[in-house]
PDB file of C-alpha atoms in Angstrom:
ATOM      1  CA  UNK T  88      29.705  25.546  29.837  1.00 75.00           C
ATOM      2  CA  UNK T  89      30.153  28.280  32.640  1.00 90.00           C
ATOM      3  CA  UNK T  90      26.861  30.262  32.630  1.00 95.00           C
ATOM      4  CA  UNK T  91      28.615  33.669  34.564  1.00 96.00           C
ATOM      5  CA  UNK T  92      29.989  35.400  31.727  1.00 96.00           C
ATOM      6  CA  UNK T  93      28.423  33.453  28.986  1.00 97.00           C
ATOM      7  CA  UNK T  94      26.506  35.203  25.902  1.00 98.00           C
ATOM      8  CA  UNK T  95      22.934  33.359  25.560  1.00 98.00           C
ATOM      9  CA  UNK T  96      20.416  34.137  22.984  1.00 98.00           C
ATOM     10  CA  UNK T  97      16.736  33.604  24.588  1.00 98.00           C
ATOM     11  CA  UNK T  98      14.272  33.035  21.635  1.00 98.00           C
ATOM     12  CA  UNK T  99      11.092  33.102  23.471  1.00 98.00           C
ATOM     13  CA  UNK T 100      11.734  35.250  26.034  1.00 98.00           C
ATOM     14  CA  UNK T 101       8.725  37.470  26.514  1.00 97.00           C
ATOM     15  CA  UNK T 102       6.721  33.907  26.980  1.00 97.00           C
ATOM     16  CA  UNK T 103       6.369  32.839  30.226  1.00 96.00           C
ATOM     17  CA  UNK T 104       8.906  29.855  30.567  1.00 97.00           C
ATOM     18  CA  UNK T 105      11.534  32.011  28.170  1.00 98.00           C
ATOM     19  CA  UNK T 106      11.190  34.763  30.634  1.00 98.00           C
ATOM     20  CA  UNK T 107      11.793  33.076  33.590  1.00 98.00           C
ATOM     21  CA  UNK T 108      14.810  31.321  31.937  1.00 98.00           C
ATOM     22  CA  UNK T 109      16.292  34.772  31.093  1.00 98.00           C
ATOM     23  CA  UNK T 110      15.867  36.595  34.338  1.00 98.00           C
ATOM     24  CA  UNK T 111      17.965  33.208  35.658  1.00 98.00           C
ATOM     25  CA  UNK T 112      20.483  33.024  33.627  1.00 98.00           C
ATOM     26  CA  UNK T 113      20.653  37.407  34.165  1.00 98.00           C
ATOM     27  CA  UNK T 114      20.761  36.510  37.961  1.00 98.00           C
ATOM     28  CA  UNK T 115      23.814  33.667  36.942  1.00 98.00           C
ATOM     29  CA  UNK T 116      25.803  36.296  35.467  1.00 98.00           C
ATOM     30  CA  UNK T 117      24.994  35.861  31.705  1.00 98.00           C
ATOM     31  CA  UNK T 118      25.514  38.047  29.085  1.00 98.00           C
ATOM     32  CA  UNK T 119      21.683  38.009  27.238  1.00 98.00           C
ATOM     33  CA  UNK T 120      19.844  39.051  24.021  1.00 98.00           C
ATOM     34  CA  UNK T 121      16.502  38.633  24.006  1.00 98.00           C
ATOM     35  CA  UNK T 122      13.960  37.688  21.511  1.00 98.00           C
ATOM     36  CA  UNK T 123      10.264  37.224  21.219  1.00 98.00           C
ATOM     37  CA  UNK T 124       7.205  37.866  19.836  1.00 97.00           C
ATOM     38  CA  UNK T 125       5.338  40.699  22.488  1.00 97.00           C
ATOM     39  CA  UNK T 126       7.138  43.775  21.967  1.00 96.00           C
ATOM     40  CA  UNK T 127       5.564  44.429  26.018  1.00 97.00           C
ATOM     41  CA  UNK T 128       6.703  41.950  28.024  1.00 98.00           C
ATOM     42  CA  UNK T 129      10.171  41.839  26.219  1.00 98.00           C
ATOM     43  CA  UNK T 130      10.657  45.086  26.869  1.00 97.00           C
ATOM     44  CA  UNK T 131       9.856  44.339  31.058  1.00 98.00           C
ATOM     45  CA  UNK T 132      11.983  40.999  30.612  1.00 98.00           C
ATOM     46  CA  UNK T 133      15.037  43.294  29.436  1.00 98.00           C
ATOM     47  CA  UNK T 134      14.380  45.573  31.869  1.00 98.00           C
ATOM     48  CA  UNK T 135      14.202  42.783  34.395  1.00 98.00           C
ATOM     49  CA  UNK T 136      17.558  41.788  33.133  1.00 98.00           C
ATOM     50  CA  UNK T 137      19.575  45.745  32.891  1.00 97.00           C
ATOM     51  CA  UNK T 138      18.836  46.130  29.274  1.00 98.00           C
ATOM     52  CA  UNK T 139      19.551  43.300  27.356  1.00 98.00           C
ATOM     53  CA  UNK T 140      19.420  43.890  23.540  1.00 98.00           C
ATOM     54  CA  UNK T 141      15.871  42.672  22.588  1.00 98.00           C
ATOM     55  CA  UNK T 142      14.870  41.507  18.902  1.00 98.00           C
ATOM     56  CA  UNK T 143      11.181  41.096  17.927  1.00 98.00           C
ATOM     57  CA  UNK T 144       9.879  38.260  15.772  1.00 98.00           C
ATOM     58  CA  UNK T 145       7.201  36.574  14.670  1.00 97.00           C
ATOM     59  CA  UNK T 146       7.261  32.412  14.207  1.00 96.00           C
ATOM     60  CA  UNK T 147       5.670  33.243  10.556  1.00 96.00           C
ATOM     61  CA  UNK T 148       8.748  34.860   9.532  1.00 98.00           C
ATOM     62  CA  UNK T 149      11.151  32.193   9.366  1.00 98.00           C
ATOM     63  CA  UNK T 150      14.040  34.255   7.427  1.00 98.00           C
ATOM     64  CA  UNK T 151      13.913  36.800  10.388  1.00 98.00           C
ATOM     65  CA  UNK T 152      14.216  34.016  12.901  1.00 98.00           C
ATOM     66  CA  UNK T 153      16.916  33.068  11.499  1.00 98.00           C
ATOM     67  CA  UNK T 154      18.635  36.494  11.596  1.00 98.00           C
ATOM     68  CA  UNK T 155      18.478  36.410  15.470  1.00 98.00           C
ATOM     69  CA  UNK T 156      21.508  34.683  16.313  1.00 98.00           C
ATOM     70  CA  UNK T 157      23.957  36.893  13.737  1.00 98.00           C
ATOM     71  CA  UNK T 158      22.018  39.990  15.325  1.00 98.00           C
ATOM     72  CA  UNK T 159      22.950  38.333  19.034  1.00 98.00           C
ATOM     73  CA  UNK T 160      25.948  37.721  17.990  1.00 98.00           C
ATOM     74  CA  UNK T 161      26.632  41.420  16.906  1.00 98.00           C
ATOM     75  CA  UNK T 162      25.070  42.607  20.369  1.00 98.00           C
ATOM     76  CA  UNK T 163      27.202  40.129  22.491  1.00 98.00           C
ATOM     77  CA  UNK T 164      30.243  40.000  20.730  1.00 98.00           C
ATOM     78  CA  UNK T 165      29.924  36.433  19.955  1.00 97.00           C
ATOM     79  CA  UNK T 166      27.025  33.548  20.969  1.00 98.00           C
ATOM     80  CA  UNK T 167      27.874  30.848  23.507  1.00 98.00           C
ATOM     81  CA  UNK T 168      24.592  29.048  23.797  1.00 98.00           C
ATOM     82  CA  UNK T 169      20.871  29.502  22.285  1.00 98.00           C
ATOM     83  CA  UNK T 170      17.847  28.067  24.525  1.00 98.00           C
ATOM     84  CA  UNK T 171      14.901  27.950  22.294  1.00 98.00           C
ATOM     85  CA  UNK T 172      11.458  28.755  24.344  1.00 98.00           C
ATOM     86  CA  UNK T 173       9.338  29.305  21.489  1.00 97.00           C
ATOM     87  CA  UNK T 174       5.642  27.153  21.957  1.00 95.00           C
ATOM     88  CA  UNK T 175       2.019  27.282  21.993  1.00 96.00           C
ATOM     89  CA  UNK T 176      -0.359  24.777  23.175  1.00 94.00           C
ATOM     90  CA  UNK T 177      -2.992  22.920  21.211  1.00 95.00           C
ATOM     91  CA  UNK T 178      -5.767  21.195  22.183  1.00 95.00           C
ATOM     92  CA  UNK T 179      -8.448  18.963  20.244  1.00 95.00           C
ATOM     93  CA  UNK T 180      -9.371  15.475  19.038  1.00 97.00           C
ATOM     94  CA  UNK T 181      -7.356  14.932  15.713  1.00 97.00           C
ATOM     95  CA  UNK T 182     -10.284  14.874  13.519  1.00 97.00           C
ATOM     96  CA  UNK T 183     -11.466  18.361  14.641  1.00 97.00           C
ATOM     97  CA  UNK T 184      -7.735  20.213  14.429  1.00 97.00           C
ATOM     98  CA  UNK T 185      -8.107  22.488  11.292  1.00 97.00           C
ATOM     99  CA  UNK T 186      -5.472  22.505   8.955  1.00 97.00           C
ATOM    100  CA  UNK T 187      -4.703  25.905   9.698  1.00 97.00           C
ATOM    101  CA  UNK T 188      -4.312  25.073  13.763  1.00 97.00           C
ATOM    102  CA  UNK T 189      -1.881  21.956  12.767  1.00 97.00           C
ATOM    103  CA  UNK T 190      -0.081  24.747   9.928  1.00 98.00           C
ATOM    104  CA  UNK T 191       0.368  26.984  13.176  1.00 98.00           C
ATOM    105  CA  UNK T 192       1.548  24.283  15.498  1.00 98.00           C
ATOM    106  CA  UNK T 193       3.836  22.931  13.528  1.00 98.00           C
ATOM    107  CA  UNK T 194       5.242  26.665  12.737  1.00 98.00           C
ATOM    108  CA  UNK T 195       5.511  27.999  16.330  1.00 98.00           C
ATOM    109  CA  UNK T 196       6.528  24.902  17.727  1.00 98.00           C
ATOM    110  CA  UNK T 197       8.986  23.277  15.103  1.00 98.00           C
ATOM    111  CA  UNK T 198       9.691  25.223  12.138  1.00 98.00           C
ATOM    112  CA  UNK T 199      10.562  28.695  14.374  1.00 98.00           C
ATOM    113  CA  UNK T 200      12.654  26.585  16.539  1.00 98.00           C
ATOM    114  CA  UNK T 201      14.260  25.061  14.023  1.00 98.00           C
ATOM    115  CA  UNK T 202      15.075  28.657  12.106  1.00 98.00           C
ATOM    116  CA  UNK T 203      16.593  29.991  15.150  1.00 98.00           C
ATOM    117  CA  UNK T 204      18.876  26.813  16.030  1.00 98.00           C
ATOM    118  CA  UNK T 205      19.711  25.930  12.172  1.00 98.00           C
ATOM    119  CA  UNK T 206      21.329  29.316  11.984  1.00 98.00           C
ATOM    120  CA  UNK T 207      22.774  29.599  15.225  1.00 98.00           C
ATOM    121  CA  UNK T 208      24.599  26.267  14.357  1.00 97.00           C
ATOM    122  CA  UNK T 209      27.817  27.916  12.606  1.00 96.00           C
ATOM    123  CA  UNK T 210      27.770  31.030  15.356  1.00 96.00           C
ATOM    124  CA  UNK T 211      27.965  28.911  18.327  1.00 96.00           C
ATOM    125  CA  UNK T 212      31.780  27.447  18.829  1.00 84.00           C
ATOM    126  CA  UNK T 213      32.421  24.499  21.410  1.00 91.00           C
ATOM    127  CA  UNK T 214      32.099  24.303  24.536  1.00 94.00           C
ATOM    128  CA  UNK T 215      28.442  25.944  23.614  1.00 97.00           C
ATOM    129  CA  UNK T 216      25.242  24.758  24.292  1.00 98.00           C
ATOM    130  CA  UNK T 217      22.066  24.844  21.370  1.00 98.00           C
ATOM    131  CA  UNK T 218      18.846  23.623  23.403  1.00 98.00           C
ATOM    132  CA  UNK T 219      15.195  23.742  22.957  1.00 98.00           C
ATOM    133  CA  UNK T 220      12.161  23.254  24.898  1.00 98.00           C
ATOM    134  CA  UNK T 221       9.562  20.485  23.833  1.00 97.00           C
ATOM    135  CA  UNK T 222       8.147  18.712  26.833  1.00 94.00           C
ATOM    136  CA  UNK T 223       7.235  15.450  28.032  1.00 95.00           C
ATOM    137  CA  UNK T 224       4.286  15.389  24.845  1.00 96.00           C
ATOM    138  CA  UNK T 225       7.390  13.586  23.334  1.00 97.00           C
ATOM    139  CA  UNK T 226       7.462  10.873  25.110  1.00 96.00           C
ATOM    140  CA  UNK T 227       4.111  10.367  25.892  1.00 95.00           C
ATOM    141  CA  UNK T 228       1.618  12.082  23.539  1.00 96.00           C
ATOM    142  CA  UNK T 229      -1.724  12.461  25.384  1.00 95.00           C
ATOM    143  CA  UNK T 230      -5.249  12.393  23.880  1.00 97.00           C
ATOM    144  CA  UNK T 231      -6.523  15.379  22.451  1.00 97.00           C
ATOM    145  CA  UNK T 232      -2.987  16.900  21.978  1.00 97.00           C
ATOM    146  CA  UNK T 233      -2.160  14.736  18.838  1.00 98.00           C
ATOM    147  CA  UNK T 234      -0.798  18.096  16.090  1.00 97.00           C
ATOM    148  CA  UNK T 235       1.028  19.634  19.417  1.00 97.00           C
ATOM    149  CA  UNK T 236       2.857  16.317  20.269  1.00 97.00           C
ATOM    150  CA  UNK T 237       3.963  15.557  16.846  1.00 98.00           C
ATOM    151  CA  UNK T 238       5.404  19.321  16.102  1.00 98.00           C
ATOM    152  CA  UNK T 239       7.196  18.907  19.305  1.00 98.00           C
ATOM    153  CA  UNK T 240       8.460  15.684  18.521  1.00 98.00           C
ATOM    154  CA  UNK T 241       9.804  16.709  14.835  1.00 98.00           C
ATOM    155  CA  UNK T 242      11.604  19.248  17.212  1.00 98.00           C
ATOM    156  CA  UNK T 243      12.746  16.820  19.222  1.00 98.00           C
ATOM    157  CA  UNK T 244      14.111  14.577  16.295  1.00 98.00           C
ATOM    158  CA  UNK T 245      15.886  17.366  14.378  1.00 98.00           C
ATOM    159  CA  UNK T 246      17.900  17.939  18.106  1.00 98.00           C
ATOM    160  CA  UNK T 247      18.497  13.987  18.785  1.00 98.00           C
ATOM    161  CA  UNK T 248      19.981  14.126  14.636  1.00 98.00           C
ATOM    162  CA  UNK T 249      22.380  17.337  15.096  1.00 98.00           C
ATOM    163  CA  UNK T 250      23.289  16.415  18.714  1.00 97.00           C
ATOM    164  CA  UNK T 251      25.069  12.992  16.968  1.00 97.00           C
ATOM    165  CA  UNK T 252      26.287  15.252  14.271  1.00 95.00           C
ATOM    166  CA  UNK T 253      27.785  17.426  16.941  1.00 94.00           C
ATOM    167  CA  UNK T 254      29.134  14.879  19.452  1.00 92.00           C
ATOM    168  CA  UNK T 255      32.920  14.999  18.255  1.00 92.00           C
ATOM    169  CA  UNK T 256      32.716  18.977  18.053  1.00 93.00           C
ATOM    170  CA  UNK T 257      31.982  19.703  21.805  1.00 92.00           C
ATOM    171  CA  UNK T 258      28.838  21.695  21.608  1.00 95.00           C
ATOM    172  CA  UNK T 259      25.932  20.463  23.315  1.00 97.00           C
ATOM    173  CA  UNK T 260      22.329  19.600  22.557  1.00 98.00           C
ATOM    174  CA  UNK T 261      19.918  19.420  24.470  1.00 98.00           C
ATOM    175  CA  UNK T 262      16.175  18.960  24.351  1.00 98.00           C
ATOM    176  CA  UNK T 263      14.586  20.218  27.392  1.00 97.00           C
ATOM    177  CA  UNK T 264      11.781  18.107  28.352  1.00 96.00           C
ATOM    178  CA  UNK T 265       9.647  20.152  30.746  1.00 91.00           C
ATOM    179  CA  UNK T 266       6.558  18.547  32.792  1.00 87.00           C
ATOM    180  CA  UNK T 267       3.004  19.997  31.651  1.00 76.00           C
ATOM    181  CA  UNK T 268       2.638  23.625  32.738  1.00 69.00           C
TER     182      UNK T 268
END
């Protein structure tokens, strides 16, 4: 996919690695709608990038996440790709994670994702690109990390599954394995 001229939804974006993503793909000549969760720094981000369209969510509300790529699509006059930045860290041994903390975890870090990507699957047409960030806590889940590894990884699953049930259609998957930060 040619970025210059491309229409990207950027769930994630007033985060730190979803902002940085957006003002690069801005400076590559895409065509961006933002999204995220501090009404703040989206606001700077879209400034940062000449007023894209910004849409505020929270992970909680999964049938809003899900109305982001429609609502992109509306703003950009169609969706090329979706890059997923939506994450929070968590940090404990296993048996003092609170159910609530692994509830969160697995909500910001897999079932948000997956809200945003599910519906963006009919909405973006080949050659597009649907990505996500999870890290390398997929392939190597450290100590101390154990709920934040495994919501990443069910992340990272649901991608490996629709990127073979996309392989004949031309869109690309990707799961974006990022170093710790």
């Amino acid at each position: 996919m040619n970025i210059h001229g491309s229409r990207v939804l950027v769930p994630g974006a007033s985060g730190a690695i979803g902002s940085a993503l957006a003002v690069r793909l801005h400076r590559s000549g895409a065509r961006l709608a933002l999204a995220g969760h501090d009404e703040g720094r989206l606001r700077r981000v879209s400034e940062a990038c000449e007023g894209a369209p910004v849409f505020r969510f929270d992970a909680y509300e999964l049938d809003r996440c899900a109305r982001a790529p429609d609502w992109a699509a509306g703003e950009l006059g169609g969706l090329d790709a979706v890059v997923v930045c939506v994450g929070v860290a968590g940090f404990g041994p296993a048996d003092t994670v609170p159910d609530a903390v692994a509830e969160h975890l697995f909500t910001v870090n897999a079932l948000a994702p997956l809200a945003f990507l599910r519906a963006a699957l009919p909405r973006v047409t080949p050659p597009g690109v649907l990505a996500a960030v999870t890290g390398v806590v997929v392939d190597a889940p450290p100590a101390g990390m154990a709920d934040y590894a495994a919501a990443k990884s069910a992340l990272a699953a649901w991608l490996t599954a629709v990127r073979r049930e996309r392989r004949r259609t031309g869109t690309s998957v990707l799961d974006i394995r990022l170093p710790h930060v």
